MMTF fields as JSON, N, C-alpha, C and O atoms, coordinates in Angstrom:
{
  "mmtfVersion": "1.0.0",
  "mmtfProducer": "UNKNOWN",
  "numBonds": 539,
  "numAtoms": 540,
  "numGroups": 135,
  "numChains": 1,
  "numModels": 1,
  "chainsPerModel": [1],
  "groupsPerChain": [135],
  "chainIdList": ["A"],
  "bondAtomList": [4, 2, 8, 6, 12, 10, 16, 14, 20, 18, 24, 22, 28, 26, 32, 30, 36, 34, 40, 38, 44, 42, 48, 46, 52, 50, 56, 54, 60, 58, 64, 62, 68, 66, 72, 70, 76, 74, 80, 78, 84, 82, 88, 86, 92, 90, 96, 94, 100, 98, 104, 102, 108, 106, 112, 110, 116, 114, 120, 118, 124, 122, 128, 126, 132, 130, 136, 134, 140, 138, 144, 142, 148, 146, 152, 150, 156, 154, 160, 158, 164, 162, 168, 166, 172, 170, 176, 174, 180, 178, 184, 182, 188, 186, 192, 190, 196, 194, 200, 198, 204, 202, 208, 206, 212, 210, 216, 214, 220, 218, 224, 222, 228, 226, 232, 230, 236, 234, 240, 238, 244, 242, 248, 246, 252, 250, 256, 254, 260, 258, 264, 262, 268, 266, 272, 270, 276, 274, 280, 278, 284, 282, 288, 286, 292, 290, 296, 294, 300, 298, 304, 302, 308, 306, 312, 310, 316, 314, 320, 318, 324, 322, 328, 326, 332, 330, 336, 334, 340, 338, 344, 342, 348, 346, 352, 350, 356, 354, 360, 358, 364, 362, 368, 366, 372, 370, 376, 374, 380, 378, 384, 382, 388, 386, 392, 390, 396, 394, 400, 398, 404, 402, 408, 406, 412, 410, 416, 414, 420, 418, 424, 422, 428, 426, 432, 430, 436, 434, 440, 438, 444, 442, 448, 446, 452, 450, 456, 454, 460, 458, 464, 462, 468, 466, 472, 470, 476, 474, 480, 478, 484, 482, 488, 486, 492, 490, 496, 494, 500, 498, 504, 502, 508, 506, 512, 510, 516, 514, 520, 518, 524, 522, 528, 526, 532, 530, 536, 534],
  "bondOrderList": [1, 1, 1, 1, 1, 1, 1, 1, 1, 1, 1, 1, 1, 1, 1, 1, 1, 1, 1, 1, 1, 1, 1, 1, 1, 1, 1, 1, 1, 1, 1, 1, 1, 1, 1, 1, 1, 1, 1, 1, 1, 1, 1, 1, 1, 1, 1, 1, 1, 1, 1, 1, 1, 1, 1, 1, 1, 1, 1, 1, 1, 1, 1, 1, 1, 1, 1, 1, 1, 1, 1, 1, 1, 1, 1, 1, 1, 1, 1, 1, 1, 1, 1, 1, 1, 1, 1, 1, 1, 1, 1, 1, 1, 1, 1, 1, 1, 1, 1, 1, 1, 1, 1, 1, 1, 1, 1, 1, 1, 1, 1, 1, 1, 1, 1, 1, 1, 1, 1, 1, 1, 1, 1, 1, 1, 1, 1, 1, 1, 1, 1, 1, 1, 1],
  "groupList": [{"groupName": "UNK", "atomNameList": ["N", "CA", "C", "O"], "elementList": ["N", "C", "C", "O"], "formalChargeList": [0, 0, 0, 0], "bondAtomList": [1, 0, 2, 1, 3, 2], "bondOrderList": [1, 1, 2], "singleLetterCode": "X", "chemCompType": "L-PEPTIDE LINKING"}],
  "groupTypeList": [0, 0, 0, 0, 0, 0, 0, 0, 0, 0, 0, 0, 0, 0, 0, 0, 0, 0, 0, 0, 0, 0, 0, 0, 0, 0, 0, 0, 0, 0, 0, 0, 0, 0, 0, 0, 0, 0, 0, 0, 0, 0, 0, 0, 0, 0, 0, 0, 0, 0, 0, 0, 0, 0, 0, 0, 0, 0, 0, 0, 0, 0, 0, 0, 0, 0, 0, 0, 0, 0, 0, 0, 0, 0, 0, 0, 0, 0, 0, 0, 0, 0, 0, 0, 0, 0, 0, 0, 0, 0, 0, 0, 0, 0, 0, 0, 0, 0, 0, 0, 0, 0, 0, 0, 0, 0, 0, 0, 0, 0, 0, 0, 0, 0, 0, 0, 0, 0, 0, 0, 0, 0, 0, 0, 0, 0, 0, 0, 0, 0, 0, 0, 0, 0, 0],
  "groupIdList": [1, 2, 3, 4, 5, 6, 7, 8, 9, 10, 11, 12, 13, 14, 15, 16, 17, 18, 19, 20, 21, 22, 23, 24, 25, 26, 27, 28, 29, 30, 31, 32, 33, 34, 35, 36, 37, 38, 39, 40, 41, 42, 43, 44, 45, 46, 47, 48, 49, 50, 51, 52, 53, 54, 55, 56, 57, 58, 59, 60, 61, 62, 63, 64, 65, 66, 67, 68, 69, 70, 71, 72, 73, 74, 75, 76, 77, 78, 79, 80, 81, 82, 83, 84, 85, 86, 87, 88, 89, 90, 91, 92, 93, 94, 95, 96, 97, 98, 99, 100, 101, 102, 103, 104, 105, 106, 107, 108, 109, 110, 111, 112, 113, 114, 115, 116, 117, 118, 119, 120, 121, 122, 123, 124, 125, 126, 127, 128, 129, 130, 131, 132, 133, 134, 135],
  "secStructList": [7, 7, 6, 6, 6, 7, 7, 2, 2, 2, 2, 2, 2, 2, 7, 7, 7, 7, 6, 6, 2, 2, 2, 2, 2, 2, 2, 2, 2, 2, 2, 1, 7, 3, 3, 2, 2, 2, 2, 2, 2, 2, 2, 2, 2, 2, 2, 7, 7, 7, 2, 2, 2, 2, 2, 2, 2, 2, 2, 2, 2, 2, 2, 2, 6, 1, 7, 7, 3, 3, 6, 6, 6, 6, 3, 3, 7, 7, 1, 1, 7, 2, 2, 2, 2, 2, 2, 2, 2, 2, 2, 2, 2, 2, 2, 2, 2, 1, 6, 6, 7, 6, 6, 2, 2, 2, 2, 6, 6, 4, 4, 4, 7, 7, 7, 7, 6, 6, 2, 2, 2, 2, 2, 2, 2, 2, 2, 2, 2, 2, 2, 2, 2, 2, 7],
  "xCoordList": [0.851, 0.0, 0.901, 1.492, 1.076, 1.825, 0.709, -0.46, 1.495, 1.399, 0.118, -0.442, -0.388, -1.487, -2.568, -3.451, -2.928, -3.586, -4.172, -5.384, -3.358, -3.808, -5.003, -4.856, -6.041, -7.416, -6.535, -5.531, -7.391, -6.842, -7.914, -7.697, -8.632, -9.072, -8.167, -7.939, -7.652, -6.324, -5.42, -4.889, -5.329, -4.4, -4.117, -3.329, -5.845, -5.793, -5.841, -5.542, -6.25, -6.266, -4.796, -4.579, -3.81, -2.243, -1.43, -0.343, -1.65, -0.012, 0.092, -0.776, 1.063, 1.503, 2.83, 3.724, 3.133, 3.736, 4.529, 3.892, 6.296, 6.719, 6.95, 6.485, 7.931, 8.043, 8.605, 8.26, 9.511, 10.525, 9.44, 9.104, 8.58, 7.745, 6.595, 6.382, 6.024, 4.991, 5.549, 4.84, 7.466, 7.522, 7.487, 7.332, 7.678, 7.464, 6.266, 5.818, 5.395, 4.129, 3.417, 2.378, 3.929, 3.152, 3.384, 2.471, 4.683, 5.057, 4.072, 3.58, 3.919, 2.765, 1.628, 0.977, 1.36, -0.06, 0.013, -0.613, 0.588, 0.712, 0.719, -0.028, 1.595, 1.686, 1.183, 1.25, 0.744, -0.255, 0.847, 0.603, 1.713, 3.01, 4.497, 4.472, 5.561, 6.648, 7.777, 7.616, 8.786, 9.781, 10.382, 10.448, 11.085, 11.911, 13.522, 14.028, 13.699, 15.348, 14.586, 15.2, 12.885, 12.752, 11.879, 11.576, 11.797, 11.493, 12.704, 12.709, 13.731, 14.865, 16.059, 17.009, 15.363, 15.824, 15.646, 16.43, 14.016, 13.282, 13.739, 14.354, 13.482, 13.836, 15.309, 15.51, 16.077, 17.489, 17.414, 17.472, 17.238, 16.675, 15.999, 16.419, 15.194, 14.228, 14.161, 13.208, 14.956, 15.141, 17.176, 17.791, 17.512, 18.776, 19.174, 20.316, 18.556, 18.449, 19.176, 19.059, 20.121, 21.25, 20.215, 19.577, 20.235, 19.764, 19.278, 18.173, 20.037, 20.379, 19.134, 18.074, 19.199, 18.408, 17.021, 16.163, 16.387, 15.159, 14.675, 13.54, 16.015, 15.406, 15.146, 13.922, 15.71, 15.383, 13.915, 13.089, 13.814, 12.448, 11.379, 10.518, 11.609, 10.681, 10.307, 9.318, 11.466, 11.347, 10.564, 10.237, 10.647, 10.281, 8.051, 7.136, 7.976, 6.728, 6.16, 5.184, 7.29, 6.865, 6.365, 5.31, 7.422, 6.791, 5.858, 5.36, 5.512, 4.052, 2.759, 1.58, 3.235, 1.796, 1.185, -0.026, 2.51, 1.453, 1.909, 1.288, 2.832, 3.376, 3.324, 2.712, 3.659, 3.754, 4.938, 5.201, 5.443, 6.859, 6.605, 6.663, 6.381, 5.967, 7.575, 8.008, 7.891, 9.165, 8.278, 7.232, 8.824, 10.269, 10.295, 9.639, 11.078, 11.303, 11.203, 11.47, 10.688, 10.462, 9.297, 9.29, 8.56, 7.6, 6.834, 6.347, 6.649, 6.206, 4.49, 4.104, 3.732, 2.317, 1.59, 1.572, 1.064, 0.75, -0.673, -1.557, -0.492, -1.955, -2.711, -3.592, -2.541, -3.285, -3.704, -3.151, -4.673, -4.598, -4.364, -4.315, -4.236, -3.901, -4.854, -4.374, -6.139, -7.538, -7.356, -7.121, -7.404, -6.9, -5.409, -5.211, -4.668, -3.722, -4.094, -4.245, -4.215, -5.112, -6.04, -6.024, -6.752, -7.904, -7.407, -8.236, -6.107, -5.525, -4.707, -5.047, -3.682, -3.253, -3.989, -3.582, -4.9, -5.982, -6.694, -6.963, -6.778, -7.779, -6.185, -6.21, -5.168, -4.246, -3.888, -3.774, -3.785, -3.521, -4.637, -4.382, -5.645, -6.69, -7.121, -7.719, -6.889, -6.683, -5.445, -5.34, -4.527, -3.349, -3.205, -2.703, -3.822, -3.908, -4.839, -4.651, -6.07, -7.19, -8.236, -9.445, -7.228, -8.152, -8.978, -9.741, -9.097, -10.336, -11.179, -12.165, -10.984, -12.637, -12.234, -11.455, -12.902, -13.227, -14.122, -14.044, -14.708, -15.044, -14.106, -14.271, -13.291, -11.927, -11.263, -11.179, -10.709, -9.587, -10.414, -9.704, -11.786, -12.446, -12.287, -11.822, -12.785, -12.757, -11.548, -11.636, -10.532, -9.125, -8.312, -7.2, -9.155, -8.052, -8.877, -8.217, -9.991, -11.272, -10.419, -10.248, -9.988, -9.964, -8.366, -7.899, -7.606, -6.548, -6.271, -5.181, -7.44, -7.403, -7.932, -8.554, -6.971, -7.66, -8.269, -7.477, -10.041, -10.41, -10.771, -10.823, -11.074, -11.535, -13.272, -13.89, -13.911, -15.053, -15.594, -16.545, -14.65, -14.751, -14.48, -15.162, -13.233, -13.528, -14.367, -14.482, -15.25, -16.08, -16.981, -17.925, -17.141, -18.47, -18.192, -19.045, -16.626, -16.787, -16.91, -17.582, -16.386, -16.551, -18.182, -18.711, -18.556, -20.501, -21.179, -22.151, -20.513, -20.86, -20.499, -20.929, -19.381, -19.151, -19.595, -19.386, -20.248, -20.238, -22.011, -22.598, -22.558, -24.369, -24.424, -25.113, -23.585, -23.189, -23.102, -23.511, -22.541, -22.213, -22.96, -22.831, -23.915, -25.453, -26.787, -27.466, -26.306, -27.103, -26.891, -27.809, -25.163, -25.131, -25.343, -25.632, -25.128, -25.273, -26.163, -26.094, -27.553, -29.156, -29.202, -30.221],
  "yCoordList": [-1.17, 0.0, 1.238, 1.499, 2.073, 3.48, 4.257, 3.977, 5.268, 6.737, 7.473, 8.386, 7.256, 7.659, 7.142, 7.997, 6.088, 4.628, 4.991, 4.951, 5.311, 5.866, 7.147, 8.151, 6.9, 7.747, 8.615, 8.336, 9.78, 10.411, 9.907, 10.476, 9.243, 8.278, 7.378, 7.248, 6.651, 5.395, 6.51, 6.212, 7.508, 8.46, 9.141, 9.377, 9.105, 9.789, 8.994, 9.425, 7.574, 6.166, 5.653, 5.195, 5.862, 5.398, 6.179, 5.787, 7.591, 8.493, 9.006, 9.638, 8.71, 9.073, 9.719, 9.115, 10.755, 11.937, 11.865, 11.743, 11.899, 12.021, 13.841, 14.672, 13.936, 15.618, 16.159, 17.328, 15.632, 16.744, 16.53, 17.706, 15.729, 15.655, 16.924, 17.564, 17.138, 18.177, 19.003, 19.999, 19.354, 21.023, 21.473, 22.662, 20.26, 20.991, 20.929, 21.76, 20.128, 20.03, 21.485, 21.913, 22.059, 23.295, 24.296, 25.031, 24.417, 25.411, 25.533, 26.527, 24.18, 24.062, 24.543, 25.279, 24.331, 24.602, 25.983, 26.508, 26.706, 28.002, 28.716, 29.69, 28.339, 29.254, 28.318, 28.566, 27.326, 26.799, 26.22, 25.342, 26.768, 25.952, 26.635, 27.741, 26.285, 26.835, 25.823, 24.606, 26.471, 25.663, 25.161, 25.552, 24.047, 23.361, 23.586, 23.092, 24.758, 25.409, 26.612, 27.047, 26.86, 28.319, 27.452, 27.971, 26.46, 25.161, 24.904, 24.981, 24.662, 24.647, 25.863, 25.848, 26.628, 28.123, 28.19, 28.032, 28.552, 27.903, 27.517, 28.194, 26.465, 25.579, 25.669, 25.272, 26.123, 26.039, 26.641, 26.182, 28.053, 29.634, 28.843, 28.692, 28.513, 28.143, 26.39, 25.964, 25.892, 24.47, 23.73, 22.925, 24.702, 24.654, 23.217, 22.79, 22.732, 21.616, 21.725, 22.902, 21.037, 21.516, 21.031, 19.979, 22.034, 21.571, 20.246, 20.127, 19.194, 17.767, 17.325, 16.963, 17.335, 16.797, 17.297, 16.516, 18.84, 18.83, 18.493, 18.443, 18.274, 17.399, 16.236, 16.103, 15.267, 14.125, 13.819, 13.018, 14.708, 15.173, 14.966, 14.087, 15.976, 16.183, 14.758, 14.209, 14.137, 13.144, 11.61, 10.425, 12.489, 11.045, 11.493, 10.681, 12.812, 13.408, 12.68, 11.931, 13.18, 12.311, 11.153, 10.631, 10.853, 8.907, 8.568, 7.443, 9.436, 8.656, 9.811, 9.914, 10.297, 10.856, 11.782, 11.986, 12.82, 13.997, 15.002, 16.06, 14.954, 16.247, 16.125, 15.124, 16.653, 16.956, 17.648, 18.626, 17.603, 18.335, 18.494, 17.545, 19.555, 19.845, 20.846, 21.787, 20.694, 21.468, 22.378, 22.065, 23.549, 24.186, 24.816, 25.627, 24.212, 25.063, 24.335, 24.71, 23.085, 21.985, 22.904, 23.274, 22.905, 23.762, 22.711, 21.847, 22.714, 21.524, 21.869, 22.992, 20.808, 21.506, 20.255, 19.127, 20.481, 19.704, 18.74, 19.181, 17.458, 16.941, 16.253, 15.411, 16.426, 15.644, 17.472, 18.528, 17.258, 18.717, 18.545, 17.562, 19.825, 19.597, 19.079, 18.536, 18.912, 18.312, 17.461, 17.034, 16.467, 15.243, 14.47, 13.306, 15.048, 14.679, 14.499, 13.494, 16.273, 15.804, 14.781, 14.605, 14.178, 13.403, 11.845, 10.963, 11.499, 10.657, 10.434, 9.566, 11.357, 11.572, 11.366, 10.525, 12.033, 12.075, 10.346, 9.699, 10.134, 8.577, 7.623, 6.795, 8.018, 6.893, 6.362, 5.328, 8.163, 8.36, 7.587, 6.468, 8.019, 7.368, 5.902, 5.491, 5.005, 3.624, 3.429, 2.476, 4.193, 3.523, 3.32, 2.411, 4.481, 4.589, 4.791, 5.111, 4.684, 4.394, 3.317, 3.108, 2.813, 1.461, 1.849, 0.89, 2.255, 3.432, 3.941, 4.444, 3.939, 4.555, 6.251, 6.643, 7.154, 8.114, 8.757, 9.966, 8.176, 8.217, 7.964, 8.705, 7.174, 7.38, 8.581, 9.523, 8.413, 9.735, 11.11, 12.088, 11.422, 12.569, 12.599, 13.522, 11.411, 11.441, 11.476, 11.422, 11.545, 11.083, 12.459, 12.795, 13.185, 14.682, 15.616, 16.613, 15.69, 16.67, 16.236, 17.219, 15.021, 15.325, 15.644, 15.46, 16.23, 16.86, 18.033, 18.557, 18.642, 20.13, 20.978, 20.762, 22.212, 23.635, 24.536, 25.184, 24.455, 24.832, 26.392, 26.63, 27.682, 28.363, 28.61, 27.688, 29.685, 30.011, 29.842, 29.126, 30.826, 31.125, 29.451, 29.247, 28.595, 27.422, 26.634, 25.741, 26.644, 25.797, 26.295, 25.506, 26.992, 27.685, 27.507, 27.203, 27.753, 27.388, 25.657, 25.332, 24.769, 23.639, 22.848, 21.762, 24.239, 23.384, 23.673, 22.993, 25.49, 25.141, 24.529, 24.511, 23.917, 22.674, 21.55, 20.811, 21.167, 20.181, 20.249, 19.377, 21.239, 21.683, 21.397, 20.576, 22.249, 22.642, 20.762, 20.364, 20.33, 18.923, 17.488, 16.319, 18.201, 17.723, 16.951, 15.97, 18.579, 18.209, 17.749, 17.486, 17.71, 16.723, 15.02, 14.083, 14.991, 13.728, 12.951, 11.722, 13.984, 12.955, 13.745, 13.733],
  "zCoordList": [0.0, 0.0, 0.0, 1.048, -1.128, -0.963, -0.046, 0.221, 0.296, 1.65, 0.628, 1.235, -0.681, -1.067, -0.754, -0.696, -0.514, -0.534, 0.845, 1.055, 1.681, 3.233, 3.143, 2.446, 3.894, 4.11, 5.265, 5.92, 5.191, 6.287, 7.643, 8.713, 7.617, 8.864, 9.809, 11.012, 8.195, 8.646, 9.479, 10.548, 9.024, 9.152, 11.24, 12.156, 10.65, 12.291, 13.276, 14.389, 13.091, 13.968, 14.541, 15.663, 13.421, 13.693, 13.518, 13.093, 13.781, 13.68, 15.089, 15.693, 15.448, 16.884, 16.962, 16.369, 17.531, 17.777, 18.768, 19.815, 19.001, 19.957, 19.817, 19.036, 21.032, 21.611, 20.534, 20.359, 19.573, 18.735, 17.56, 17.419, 16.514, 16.236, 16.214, 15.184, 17.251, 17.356, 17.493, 17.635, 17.58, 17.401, 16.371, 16.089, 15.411, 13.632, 13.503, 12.713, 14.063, 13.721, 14.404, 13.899, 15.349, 15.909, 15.008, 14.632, 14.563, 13.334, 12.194, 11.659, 11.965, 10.617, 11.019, 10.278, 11.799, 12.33, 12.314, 11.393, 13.058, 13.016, 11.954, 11.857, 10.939, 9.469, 7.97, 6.766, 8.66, 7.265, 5.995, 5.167, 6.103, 5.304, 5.255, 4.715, 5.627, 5.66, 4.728, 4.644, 4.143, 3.869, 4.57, 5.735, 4.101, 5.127, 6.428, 7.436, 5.353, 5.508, 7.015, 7.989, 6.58, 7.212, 8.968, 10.042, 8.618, 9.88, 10.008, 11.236, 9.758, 10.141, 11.039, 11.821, 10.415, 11.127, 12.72, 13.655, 12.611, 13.838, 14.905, 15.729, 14.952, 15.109, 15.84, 16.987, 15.177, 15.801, 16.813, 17.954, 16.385, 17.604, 18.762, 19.909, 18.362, 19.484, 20.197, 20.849, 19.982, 20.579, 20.643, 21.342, 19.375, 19.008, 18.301, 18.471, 17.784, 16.803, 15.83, 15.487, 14.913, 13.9, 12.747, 12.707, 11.883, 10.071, 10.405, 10.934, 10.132, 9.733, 10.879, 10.368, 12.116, 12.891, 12.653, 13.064, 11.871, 11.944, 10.41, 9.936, 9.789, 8.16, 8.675, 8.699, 9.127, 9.863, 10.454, 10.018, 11.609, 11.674, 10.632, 10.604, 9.758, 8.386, 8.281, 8.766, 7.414, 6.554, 8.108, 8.184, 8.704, 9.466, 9.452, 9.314, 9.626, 9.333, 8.298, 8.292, 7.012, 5.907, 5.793, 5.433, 6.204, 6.018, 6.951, 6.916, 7.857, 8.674, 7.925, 8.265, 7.22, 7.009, 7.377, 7.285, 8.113, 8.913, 8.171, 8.263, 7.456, 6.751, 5.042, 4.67, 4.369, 2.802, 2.142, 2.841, 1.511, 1.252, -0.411, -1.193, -0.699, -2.109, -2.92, -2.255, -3.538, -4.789, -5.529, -6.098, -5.455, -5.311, -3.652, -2.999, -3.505, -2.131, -0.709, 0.433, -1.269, -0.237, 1.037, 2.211, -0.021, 1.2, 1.747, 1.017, 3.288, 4.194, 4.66, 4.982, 4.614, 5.007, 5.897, 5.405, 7.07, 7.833, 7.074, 6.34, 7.525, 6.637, 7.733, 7.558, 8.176, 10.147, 10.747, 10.438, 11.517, 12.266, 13.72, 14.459, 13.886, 15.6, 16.21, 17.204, 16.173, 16.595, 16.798, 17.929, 15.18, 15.55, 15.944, 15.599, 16.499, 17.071, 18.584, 19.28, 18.915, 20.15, 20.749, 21.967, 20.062, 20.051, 19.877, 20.101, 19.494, 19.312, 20.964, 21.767, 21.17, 22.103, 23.499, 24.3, 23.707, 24.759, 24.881, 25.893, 24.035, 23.624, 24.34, 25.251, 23.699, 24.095, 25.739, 26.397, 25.9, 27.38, 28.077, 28.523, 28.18, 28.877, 28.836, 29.83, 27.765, 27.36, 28.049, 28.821, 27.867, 28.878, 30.599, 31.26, 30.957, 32.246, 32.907, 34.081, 32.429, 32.644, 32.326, 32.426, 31.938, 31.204, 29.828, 29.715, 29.324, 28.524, 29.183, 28.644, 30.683, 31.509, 31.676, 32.546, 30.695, 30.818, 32.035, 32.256, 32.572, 33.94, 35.121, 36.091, 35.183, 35.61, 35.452, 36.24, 34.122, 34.126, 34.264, 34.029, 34.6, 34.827, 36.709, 37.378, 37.157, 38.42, 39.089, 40.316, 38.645, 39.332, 38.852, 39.259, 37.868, 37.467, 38.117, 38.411, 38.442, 39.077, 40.776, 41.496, 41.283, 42.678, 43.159, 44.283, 41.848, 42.246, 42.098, 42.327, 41.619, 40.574, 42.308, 43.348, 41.443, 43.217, 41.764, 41.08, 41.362, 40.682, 41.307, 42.514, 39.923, 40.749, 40.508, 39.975, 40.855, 40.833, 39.503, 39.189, 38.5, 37.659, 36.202, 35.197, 36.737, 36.207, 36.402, 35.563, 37.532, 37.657, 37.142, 37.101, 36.818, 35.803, 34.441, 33.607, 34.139, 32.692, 32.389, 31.41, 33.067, 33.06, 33.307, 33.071, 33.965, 34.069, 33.082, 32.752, 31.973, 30.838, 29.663, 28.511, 30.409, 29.036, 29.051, 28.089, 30.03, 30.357, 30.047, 29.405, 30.534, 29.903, 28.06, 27.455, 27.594, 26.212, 25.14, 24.049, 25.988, 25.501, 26.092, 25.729, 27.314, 27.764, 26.283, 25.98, 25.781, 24.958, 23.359, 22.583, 22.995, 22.042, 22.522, 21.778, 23.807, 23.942, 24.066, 24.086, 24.208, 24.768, 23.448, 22.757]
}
């Protein structure tokens, strides 16, 4: 099966992200497409990563499917969004250490949190707000 052949479903089910990973991936996100040399720049400034290690990077993007690298200019463009990364991420965590019980990992992060007035209000309207996609 070539990297075309892949749905971006397949896509969002099996790409998983370590830390140096999502710093190119935050870049993309941010500016919608950059070259590779100007993610490389970046990158250095701000993590101090040499050239070679955030082409590496790239090409490893590449081959799982979250990035795109189009000529002239090797301009790079994210093809996963941050959503679903998140949503991947979050799902894993909680299958890992929660068994998948989302009722777990709600009850066990709510009784360590010093919430304030003002979060607990925004959290009762998220929680109202999403009341009613669910019935």
């Amino acid at each position: 099966m070539s990297e075309s052949d892949i749905t971006s479903e397949e896509k969002s089910t099996t790409i998983r992200l370590h830390e140096g990973e999502l710093n190119v991936m935050e870049l993309l996100w941010s500016n919608n497409e950059l070259a590779a040399k100007d993610i490389a720049k970046i990158i250095k400034e701000y993590i101090g990563w040499e050239k070679n290690t955030t082409y590496t990077v790239i090409k490893r993007l590449i081959k799982k499917g979250a990035i795109s690298r189009q000529d002239p200019g090797f301009l790079c463009k994210a093809l996963i969004s941050k959503k679903e990364i998140q949503e991947i991420e979050c799902n894993d965590l909680i299958q890992k250490l929660f068994n998948g019980s989302m009722e777990s990992f709600i009850d066990d992060y709510l009784k360590y949190q010093d919430f304030t007035k003002e979060e607990l209000a925004s959290l009762s309207s998220i929680m109202k707000a999403n009341r009613r996609i669910l019935y």
